[in-house]
C-alpha positions as protocol buffer text, in pm:
chain_id: "A"
residue {
  index: 1
  type: GLY
  ca { x: -2546 y: 1038 z: 2328 }
}
residue {
  index: 2
  type: LYS
  ca { x: -2870 y: 937 z: 2500 }
}
residue {
  index: 3
  type: ALA
  ca { x: -2853 y: 1213 z: 2761 }
}
residue {
  index: 4
  type: TYR
  ca { x: -2763 y: 1497 z: 2525 }
}
residue {
  index: 5
  type: PRO
  ca { x: -3102 y: 1563 z: 2359 }
}
residue {
  index: 6
  type: ILE
  ca { x: -3296 y: 1542 z: 2685 }
}
residue {
  index: 7
  type: ALA
  ca { x: -3060 y: 1752 z: 2900 }
}
residue {
  index: 8
  type: PRO
  ca { x: -3238 y: 2058 z: 3045 }
}
residue {
  index: 9
  type: GLU
  ca { x: -2991 y: 2298 z: 2883 }
}
residue {
  index: 10
  type: ARG
  ca { x: -3081 y: 2151 z: 2540 }
}
residue {
  index: 11
  type: GLN
  ca { x: -3450 y: 2233 z: 2571 }
}
residue {
  index: 12
  type: GLY
  ca { x: -3553 y: 2488 z: 2313 }
}
residue {
  index: 13
  type: GLU
  ca { x: -3246 y: 2437 z: 2096 }
}
residue {
  index: 14
  type: LYS
  ca { x: -3295 y: 2371 z: 1727 }
}
residue {
  index: 15
  type: HIS
  ca { x: -3051 y: 2127 z: 1572 }
}
residue {
  index: 16
  type: ILE
  ca { x: -3007 y: 2147 z: 1197 }
}
residue {
  index: 17
  type: ALA
  ca { x: -2766 y: 1854 z: 1170 }
}
residue {
  index: 18
  type: ALA
  ca { x: -2559 y: 1608 z: 1371 }
}
residue {
  index: 19
  type: LEU
  ca { x: -2211 y: 1495 z: 1265 }
}
residue {
  index: 20
  type: GLU
  ca { x: -2023 y: 1203 z: 1418 }
}
residue {
  index: 21
  type: SER
  ca { x: -1661 y: 1105 z: 1384 }
}
residue {
  index: 22
  type: ASP
  ca { x: -1615 y: 766 z: 1547 }
}
residue {
  index: 23
  type: ARG
  ca { x: -1490 y: 526 z: 1280 }
}
residue {
  index: 24
  type: GLY
  ca { x: -1118 y: 565 z: 1331 }
}
residue {
  index: 25
  type: GLY
  ca { x: -870 y: 838 z: 1258 }
}
residue {
  index: 26
  type: PHE
  ca { x: -773 y: 719 z: 913 }
}
residue {
  index: 27
  type: ALA
  ca { x: -769 y: 913 z: 587 }
}
residue {
  index: 28
  type: PRO
  ca { x: -1117 y: 1052 z: 516 }
}
residue {
  index: 29
  type: ARG
  ca { x: -1296 y: 924 z: 206 }
}
residue {
  index: 30
  type: GLY
  ca { x: -1630 y: 1097 z: 248 }
}
residue {
  index: 31
  type: ILE
  ca { x: -1937 y: 1143 z: 462 }
}
residue {
  index: 32
  type: THR
  ca { x: -2232 y: 913 z: 518 }
}
residue {
  index: 33
  type: ILE
  ca { x: -2575 y: 1071 z: 506 }
}
residue {
  index: 34
  type: ALA
  ca { x: -2873 y: 963 z: 717 }
}
residue {
  index: 35
  type: ALA
  ca { x: -3145 y: 1195 z: 595 }
}
residue {
  index: 36
  type: ASP
  ca { x: -3433 y: 1220 z: 351 }
}
residue {
  index: 37
  type: SER
  ca { x: -3372 y: 1209 z: -24 }
}
residue {
  index: 38
  type: VAL
  ca { x: -3384 y: 1589 z: -58 }
}
residue {
  index: 39
  type: VAL
  ca { x: -3095 y: 1632 z: 187 }
}
residue {
  index: 40
  type: VAL
  ca { x: -2904 y: 1343 z: 32 }
}
residue {
  index: 41
  type: ARG
  ca { x: -2923 y: 1504 z: -314 }
}
residue {
  index: 42
  type: ARG
  ca { x: -2825 y: 1845 z: -175 }
}
residue {
  index: 43
  type: VAL
  ca { x: -2517 y: 1710 z: 5 }
}
residue {
  index: 44
  type: GLN
  ca { x: -2419 y: 1501 z: -296 }
}
residue {
  index: 45
  type: GLY
  ca { x: -2422 y: 1824 z: -495 }
}
residue {
  index: 46
  type: TRP
  ca { x: -2117 y: 1932 z: -295 }
}
residue {
  index: 47
  type: ARG
  ca { x: -1917 y: 1629 z: -410 }
}
residue {
  index: 48
  type: THR
  ca { x: -1667 y: 1825 z: -621 }
}
residue {
  index: 49
  type: LEU
  ca { x: -1563 y: 2031 z: -317 }
}
residue {
  index: 50
  type: PHE
  ca { x: -1484 y: 1714 z: -123 }
}
residue {
  index: 51
  type: GLU
  ca { x: -1317 y: 1537 z: -415 }
}
residue {
  index: 52
  type: ILE
  ca { x: -1036 y: 1794 z: -390 }
}
residue {
  index: 53
  type: LEU
  ca { x: -962 y: 1634 z: -51 }
}
residue {
  index: 54
  type: SER
  ca { x: -1008 y: 1275 z: -183 }
}
residue {
  index: 55
  type: ALA
  ca { x: -1324 y: 1258 z: 28 }
}
residue {
  index: 56
  type: GLY
  ca { x: -1594 y: 1267 z: -238 }
}
residue {
  index: 57
  type: GLN
  ca { x: -1788 y: 961 z: -122 }
}
residue {
  index: 58
  type: LEU
  ca { x: -2106 y: 1135 z: -9 }
}
residue {
  index: 59
  type: ASP
  ca { x: -2344 y: 845 z: 16 }
}
residue {
  index: 60
  type: PRO
  ca { x: -2653 y: 743 z: 210 }
}
residue {
  index: 61
  type: GLY
  ca { x: -2559 y: 554 z: 523 }
}
residue {
  index: 62
  type: TYR
  ca { x: -2555 y: 563 z: 899 }
}
residue {
  index: 63
  type: GLY
  ca { x: -2465 y: 878 z: 1092 }
}
residue {
  index: 64
  type: GLY
  ca { x: -2342 y: 701 z: 1404 }
}
residue {
  index: 65
  type: VAL
  ca { x: -2460 y: 539 z: 1724 }
}
residue {
  index: 66
  type: ASP
  ca { x: -2365 y: 835 z: 1943 }
}
residue {
  index: 67
  type: ILE
  ca { x: -2594 y: 1069 z: 1751 }
}
residue {
  index: 68
  type: SER
  ca { x: -2875 y: 816 z: 1698 }
}
residue {
  index: 69
  type: PRO
  ca { x: -3099 y: 985 z: 1960 }
}
residue {
  index: 70
  type: LEU
  ca { x: -3090 y: 1296 z: 1742 }
}
residue {
  index: 71
  type: MET
  ca { x: -3155 y: 1088 z: 1429 }
}
residue {
  index: 72
  type: ASP
  ca { x: -3456 y: 940 z: 1608 }
}
residue {
  index: 73
  type: ARG
  ca { x: -3589 y: 1296 z: 1643 }
}
residue {
  index: 74
  type: GLY
  ca { x: -3559 y: 1355 z: 1268 }
}
residue {
  index: 75
  type: ILE
  ca { x: -3234 y: 1552 z: 1270 }
}
residue {
  index: 76
  type: PRO
  ca { x: -3033 y: 1490 z: 951 }
}
residue {
  index: 77
  type: SER
  ca { x: -2726 y: 1299 z: 1060 }
}
residue {
  index: 78
  type: PHE
  ca { x: -2386 y: 1249 z: 906 }
}
residue {
  index: 79
  type: GLY
  ca { x: -2076 y: 1045 z: 976 }
}
residue {
  index: 80
  type: LEU
  ca { x: -1718 y: 1099 z: 871 }
}
residue {
  index: 81
  type: HIS
  ca { x: -1627 y: 801 z: 653 }
}
residue {
  index: 82
  type: PRO
  ca { x: -1255 y: 723 z: 677 }
}
residue {
  index: 83
  type: GLU
  ca { x: -1064 y: 440 z: 514 }
}
residue {
  index: 84
  type: GLY
  ca { x: -1169 y: 125 z: 692 }
}
residue {
  index: 85
  type: HIS
  ca { x: -929 y: -148 z: 591 }
}
residue {
  index: 86
  type: ARG
  ca { x: -709 y: -102 z: 903 }
}
residue {
  index: 87
  type: TYR
  ca { x: -989 y: -32 z: 1151 }
}
residue {
  index: 88
  type: PHE
  ca { x: -991 y: -373 z: 1321 }
}
residue {
  index: 89
  type: ASP
  ca { x: -611 y: -378 z: 1339 }
}
residue {
  index: 90
  type: TYR
  ca { x: -658 y: -120 z: 1614 }
}
residue {
  index: 91
  type: HIS
  ca { x: -1019 y: -98 z: 1735 }
}
residue {
  index: 92
  type: HIS
  ca { x: -1050 y: -226 z: 2094 }
}
residue {
  index: 93
  type: SER
  ca { x: -713 y: -399 z: 2075 }
}
residue {
  index: 94
  type: ALA
  ca { x: -379 y: -353 z: 2248 }
}
residue {
  index: 95
  type: ASN
  ca { x: -274 y: -157 z: 1936 }
}
residue {
  index: 96
  type: ASP
  ca { x: -542 y: 108 z: 2000 }
}
residue {
  index: 97
  type: THR
  ca { x: -304 y: 372 z: 2136 }
}
residue {
  index: 98
  type: ILE
  ca { x: -241 y: 735 z: 2047 }
}
residue {
  index: 99
  type: ASP
  ca { x: 107 y: 665 z: 1913 }
}
residue {
  index: 100
  type: LYS
  ca { x: -49 y: 469 z: 1625 }
}
residue {
  index: 101
  type: VAL
  ca { x: -245 y: 769 z: 1499 }
}
residue {
  index: 102
  type: ASN
  ca { x: -123 y: 923 z: 1176 }
}
residue {
  index: 103
  type: ALA
  ca { x: -140 y: 1295 z: 1255 }
}
residue {
  index: 104
  type: ARG
  ca { x: -187 y: 1394 z: 889 }
}
residue {
  index: 105
  type: GLU
  ca { x: -478 y: 1153 z: 835 }
}
residue {
  index: 106
  type: LEU
  ca { x: -646 y: 1274 z: 1155 }
}
residue {
  index: 107
  type: GLU
  ca { x: -592 y: 1634 z: 1046 }
}
residue {
  index: 108
  type: MET
  ca { x: -745 y: 1566 z: 706 }
}
residue {
  index: 109
  type: GLY
  ca { x: -1054 y: 1422 z: 876 }
}
residue {
  index: 110
  type: ALA
  ca { x: -1086 y: 1745 z: 1073 }
}
residue {
  index: 111
  type: VAL
  ca { x: -1052 y: 1945 z: 750 }
}
residue {
  index: 112
  type: VAL
  ca { x: -1331 y: 1744 z: 584 }
}
residue {
  index: 113
  type: GLU
  ca { x: -1556 y: 1794 z: 887 }
}
residue {
  index: 114
  type: ALA
  ca { x: -1478 y: 2167 z: 899 }
}
residue {
  index: 115
  type: LEU
  ca { x: -1556 y: 2202 z: 528 }
}
residue {
  index: 116
  type: PHE
  ca { x: -1883 y: 2015 z: 574 }
}
residue {
  index: 117
  type: CYS
  ca { x: -1986 y: 2234 z: 869 }
}
residue {
  index: 118
  type: TYR
  ca { x: -1894 y: 2550 z: 681 }
}
residue {
  index: 119
  type: ILE
  ca { x: -2100 y: 2452 z: 378 }
}
residue {
  index: 120
  type: VAL
  ca { x: -2399 y: 2358 z: 592 }
}
residue {
  index: 121
  type: ALA
  ca { x: -2372 y: 2691 z: 775 }
}
residue {
  index: 122
  type: GLN
  ca { x: -2357 y: 2883 z: 446 }
}
residue {
  index: 123
  type: GLU
  ca { x: -2594 y: 2681 z: 227 }
}
residue {
  index: 124
  type: GLY
  ca { x: -2821 y: 2501 z: 471 }
}
residue {
  index: 125
  type: LEU
  ca { x: -2966 y: 2160 z: 411 }
}
């Protein structure tokens, strides 16, 4: 994350948003928003689209540590917000193995992220 924004091949690129998915592969419940109030209100206006996927929690919060160098540069940042009640049953434990992943929950997280990226590409922030 630290090297990405300063890599020579990144010079001259314009980032409109950063999205992180690093809170577990559980069922998605929404997206956290680390941006100014204008962007927060705009994203929250898309809530009904995400509620169809049971992921309508579009709330101010932290984008994620891996994208924090971009946040520090003023890039609006977002984080997939999955269910969290089982996170520490797995995170950095002997249980943290691929066979414990629920494929459907992981797939739904990808769907929520794809929908978010599509809307941002079509509507902007």
